[in-house]
Coordinates of C-alpha atoms and ligand atoms in Angstrom, one line a residue:
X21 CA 121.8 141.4 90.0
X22 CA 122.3 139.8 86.4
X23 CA 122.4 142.3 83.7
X24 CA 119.8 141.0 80.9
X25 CA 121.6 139.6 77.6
X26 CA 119.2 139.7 74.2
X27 CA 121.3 138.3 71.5
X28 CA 120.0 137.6 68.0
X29 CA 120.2 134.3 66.1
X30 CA 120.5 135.1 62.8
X31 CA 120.8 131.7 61.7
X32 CA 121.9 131.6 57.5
X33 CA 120.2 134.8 56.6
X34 CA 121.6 137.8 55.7
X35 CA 124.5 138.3 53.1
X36 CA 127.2 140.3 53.6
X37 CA 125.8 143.5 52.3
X38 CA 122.5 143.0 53.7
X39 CA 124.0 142.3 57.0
X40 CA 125.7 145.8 57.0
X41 CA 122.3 148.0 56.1
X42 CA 120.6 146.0 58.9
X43 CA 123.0 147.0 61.5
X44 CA 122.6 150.7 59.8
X45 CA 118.7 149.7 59.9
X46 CA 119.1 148.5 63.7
X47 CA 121.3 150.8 65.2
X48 CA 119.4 154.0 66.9
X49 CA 116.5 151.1 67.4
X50 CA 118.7 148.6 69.6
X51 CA 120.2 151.6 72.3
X52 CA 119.5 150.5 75.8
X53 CA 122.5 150.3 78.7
X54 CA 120.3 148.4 80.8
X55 CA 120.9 145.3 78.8
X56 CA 123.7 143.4 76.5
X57 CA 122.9 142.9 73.2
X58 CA 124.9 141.1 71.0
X59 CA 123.8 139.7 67.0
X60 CA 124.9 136.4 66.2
X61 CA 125.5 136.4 62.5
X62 CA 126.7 133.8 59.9
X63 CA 130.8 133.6 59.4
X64 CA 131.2 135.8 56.8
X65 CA 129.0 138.5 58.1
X66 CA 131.0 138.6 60.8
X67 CA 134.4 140.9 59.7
X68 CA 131.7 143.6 58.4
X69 CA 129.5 143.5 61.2
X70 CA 132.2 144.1 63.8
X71 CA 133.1 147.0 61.1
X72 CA 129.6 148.1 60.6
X73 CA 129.0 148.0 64.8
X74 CA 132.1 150.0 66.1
X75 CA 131.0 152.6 68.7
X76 CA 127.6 150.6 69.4
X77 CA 126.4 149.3 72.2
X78 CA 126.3 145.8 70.2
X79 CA 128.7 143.1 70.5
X80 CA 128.9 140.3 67.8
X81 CA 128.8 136.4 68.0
X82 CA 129.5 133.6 65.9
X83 CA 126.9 130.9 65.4
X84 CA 129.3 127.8 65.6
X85 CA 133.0 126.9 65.9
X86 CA 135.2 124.3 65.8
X87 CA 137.4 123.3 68.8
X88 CA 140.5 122.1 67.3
X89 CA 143.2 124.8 67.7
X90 CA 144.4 124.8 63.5
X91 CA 145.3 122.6 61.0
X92 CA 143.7 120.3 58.3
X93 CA 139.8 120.6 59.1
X94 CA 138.4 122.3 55.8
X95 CA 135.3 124.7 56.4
X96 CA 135.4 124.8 59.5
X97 CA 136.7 128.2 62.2
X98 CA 138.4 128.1 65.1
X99 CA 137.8 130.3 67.7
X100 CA 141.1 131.8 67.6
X101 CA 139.7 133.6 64.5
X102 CA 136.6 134.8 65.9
X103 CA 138.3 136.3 68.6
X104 CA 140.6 137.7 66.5
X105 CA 138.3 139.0 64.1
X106 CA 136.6 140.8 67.1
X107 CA 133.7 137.7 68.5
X108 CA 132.8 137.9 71.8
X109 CA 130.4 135.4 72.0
X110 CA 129.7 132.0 70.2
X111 CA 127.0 130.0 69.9
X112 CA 127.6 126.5 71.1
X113 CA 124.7 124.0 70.6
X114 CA 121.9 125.1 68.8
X115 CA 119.5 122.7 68.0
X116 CA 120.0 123.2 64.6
X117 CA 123.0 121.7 64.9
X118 CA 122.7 119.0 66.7
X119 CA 119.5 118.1 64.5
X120 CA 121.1 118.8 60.9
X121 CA 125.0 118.6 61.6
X122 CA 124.6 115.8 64.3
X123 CA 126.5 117.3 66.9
X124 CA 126.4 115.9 70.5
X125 CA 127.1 116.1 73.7
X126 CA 131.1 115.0 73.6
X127 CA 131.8 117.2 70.9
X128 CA 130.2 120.5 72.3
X129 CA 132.1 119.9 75.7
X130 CA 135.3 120.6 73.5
X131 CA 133.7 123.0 72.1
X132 CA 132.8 124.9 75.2
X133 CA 136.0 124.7 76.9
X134 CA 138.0 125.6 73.6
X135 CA 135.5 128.5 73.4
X136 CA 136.2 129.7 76.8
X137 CA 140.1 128.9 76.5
X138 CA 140.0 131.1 73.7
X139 CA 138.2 134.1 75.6
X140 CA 135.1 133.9 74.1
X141 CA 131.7 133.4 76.2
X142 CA 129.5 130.6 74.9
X143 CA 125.7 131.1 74.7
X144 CA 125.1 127.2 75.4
X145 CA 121.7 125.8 73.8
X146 CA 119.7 123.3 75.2
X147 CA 116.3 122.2 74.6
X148 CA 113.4 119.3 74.2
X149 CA 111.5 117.7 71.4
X150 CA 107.8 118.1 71.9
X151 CA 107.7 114.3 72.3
X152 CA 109.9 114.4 75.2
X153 CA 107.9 117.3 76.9
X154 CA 104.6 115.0 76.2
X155 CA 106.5 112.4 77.8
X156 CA 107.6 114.5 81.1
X157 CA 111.1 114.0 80.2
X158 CA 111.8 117.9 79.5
X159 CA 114.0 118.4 82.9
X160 CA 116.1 114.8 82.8
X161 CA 117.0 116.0 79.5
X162 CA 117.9 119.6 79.6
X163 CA 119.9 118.1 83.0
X164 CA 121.8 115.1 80.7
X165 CA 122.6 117.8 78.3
X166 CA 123.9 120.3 80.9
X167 CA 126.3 118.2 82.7
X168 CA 127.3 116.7 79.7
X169 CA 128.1 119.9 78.0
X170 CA 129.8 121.6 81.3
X171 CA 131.3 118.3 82.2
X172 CA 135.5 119.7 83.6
X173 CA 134.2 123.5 83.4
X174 CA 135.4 125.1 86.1
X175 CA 132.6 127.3 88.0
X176 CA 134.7 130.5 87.5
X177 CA 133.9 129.8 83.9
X178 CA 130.0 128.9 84.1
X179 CA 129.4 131.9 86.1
X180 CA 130.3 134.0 82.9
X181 CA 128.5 131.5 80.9
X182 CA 125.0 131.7 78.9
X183 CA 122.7 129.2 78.7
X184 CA 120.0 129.3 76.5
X185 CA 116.5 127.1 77.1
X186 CA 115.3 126.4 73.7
X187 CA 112.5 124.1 73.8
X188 CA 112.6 122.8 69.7
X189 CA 108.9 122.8 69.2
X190 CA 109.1 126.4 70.0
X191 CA 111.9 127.2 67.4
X192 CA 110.5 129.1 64.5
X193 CA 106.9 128.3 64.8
X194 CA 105.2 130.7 66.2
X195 CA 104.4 128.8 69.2
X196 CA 106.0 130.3 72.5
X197 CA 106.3 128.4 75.6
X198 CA 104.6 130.1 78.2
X199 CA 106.0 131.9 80.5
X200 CA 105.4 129.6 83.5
X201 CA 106.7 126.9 81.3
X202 CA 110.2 128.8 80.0
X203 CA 110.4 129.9 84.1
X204 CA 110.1 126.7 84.9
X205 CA 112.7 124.9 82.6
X206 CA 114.8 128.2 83.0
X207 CA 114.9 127.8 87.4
X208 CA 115.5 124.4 86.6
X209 CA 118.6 124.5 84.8
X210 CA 119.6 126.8 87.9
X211 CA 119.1 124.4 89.8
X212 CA 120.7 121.7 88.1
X213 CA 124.1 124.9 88.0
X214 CA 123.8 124.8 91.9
X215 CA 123.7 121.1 92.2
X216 CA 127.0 120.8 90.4
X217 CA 128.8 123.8 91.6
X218 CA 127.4 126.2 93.7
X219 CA 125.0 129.1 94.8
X220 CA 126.9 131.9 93.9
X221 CA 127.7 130.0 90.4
X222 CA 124.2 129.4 89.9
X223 CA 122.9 133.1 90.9
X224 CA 125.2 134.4 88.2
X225 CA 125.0 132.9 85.0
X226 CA 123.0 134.0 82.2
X227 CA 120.1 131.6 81.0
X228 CA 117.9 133.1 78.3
X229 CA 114.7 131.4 76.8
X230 CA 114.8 131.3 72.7
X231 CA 111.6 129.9 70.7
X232 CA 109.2 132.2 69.1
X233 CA 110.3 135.5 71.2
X234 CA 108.8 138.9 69.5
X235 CA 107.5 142.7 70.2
X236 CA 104.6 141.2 72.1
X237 CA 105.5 138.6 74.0
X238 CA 109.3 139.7 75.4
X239 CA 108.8 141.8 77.8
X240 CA 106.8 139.5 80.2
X241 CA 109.0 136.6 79.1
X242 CA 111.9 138.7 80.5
X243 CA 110.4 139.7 83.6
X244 CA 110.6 136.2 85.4
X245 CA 113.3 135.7 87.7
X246 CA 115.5 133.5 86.5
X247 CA 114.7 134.4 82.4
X248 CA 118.2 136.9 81.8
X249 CA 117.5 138.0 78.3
X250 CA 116.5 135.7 75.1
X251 CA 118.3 134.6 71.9
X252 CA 115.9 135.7 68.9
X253 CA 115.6 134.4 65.4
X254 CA 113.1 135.5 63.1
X255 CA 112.2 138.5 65.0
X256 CA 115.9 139.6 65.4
X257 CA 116.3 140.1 61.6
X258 CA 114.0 143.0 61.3
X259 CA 113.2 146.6 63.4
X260 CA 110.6 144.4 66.0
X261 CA 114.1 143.7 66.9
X262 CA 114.4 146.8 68.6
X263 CA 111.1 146.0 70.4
X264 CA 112.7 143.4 72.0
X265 CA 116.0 144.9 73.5
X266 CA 114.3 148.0 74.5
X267 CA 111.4 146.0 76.2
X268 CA 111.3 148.2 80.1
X269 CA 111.3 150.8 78.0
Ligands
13P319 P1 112.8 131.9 66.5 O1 112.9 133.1 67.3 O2 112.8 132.2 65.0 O3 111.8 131.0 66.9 O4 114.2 131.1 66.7 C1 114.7 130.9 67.9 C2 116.1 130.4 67.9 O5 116.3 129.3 67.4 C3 117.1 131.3 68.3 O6 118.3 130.6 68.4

């Protein structure tokens, strides 16, 4: 049985300060042992959020990393330091990034295996365009960016894994896929795990669907058999938030 993961996206909201009173805001709201939860928050949220979230049930991510190990690569944070600082998970993917920062599938295979290296768990984003989905592509795609992004990741590791389905047309517009369609997409990636590795690799990682999730909609997203959890913008930044994680409640 996979235990549900709900993580927030916070994306680049929330300043320091403000990210503290939301975890005060979040905290009695967001209690359910059935489920992980974790907030991804923005790099320097991330010292007083691990502060500001000692003895919760909540575990903190980063959004992004880089995979060198140190050295001369200005901006950027290894995971070394999020580990250090007291990350447990890392987003790795979003499509965001690959959109604005032109990440692709080479460099977010480094990252992924630096990520894991380090002992952090990625929460692995992939998704379509609307324009592939019109153009039935939405499975070849998800599958190219899958084994490109696992590509040398030894099943051990991609058990503990998370994927998250993100279909990009869904991403901050208010327009869910349905729930057939994010089960759909969701078995499929399972499949595709299975294919490379193996049933019992493929029964236990995590995938979550991301893209418009709220109060309303979450509980029947999360009720499909091979939907673990989700990974929420918008709706993670405020008390619907809650909602969300405690969702069999
Ligand atoms: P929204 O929930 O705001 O659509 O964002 C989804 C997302 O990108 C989470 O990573």
């Amino acid at each position: 049985m996979r235990k549900k993961i709900i993580a927030g996206n916070w994306k680049m909201n929330m300043t320091p300060s403000q990210a503290v009173a939301l975890c005060a805001e979040l905290k009695d709201l967001v209690k359910n042992d059935d489920v992980d939860v974790v907030y991804c928050v923005p790099a320097i949220d991330i010292v007083p959020v691990v502060n500001a979230l000692k003895g919760t049930n909540v575990k903190v991510g980063a959004e992004n990393m880089y995979f060198e190990e140190k050295g001369a690569f200005t901006g950027e944070i290894s995971a070394a330091m999020l580990k250090d600082a007291g990350v447990e998970y890392v987003i790795i993917g979003h499509s965001e990034r690959r959109d604005y920062f032109k990440e692709d599938d080479a460099l977010l295979n480094k990252k992924v295996k630096k990520a894991i290296e380090a002992g952090l768990t990625p929460i692995l984003c992939c998704g379509e365009t609307l324009e592939q989905r019109e153009m039935g592509i939405t499975m070849d795609w998800i599958r190219m960016q899958i084994k490109s992004d696992l590509a040398g990741v030894a099943a051990a590791d991609v058990a503990k894994l998370v994927i998250a389905y993100e279909p990009i047309w869904a991403i901050g517009t208010g327009k869910t896929a349905t729930t057939a369609q994010a089960e759909e997409v969701c078995g499929g990636i399972r499949a595709c795990i299975e294919e490379i590795y193996d049933k019992a690799t493929a029964e236990a990682v995590r995938i979550q669907y991301g893209g418009s999730v709220n109060a309303a909609n979450a509980a029947e997203l999360f009720a499909e058999k091979d939907i673990d959890g989700g990974l929420v913008g918008g709706a993670s930044l405020k008390a619907d938030f809650g909602k969300i994680v405690c969702y069999n409640k």
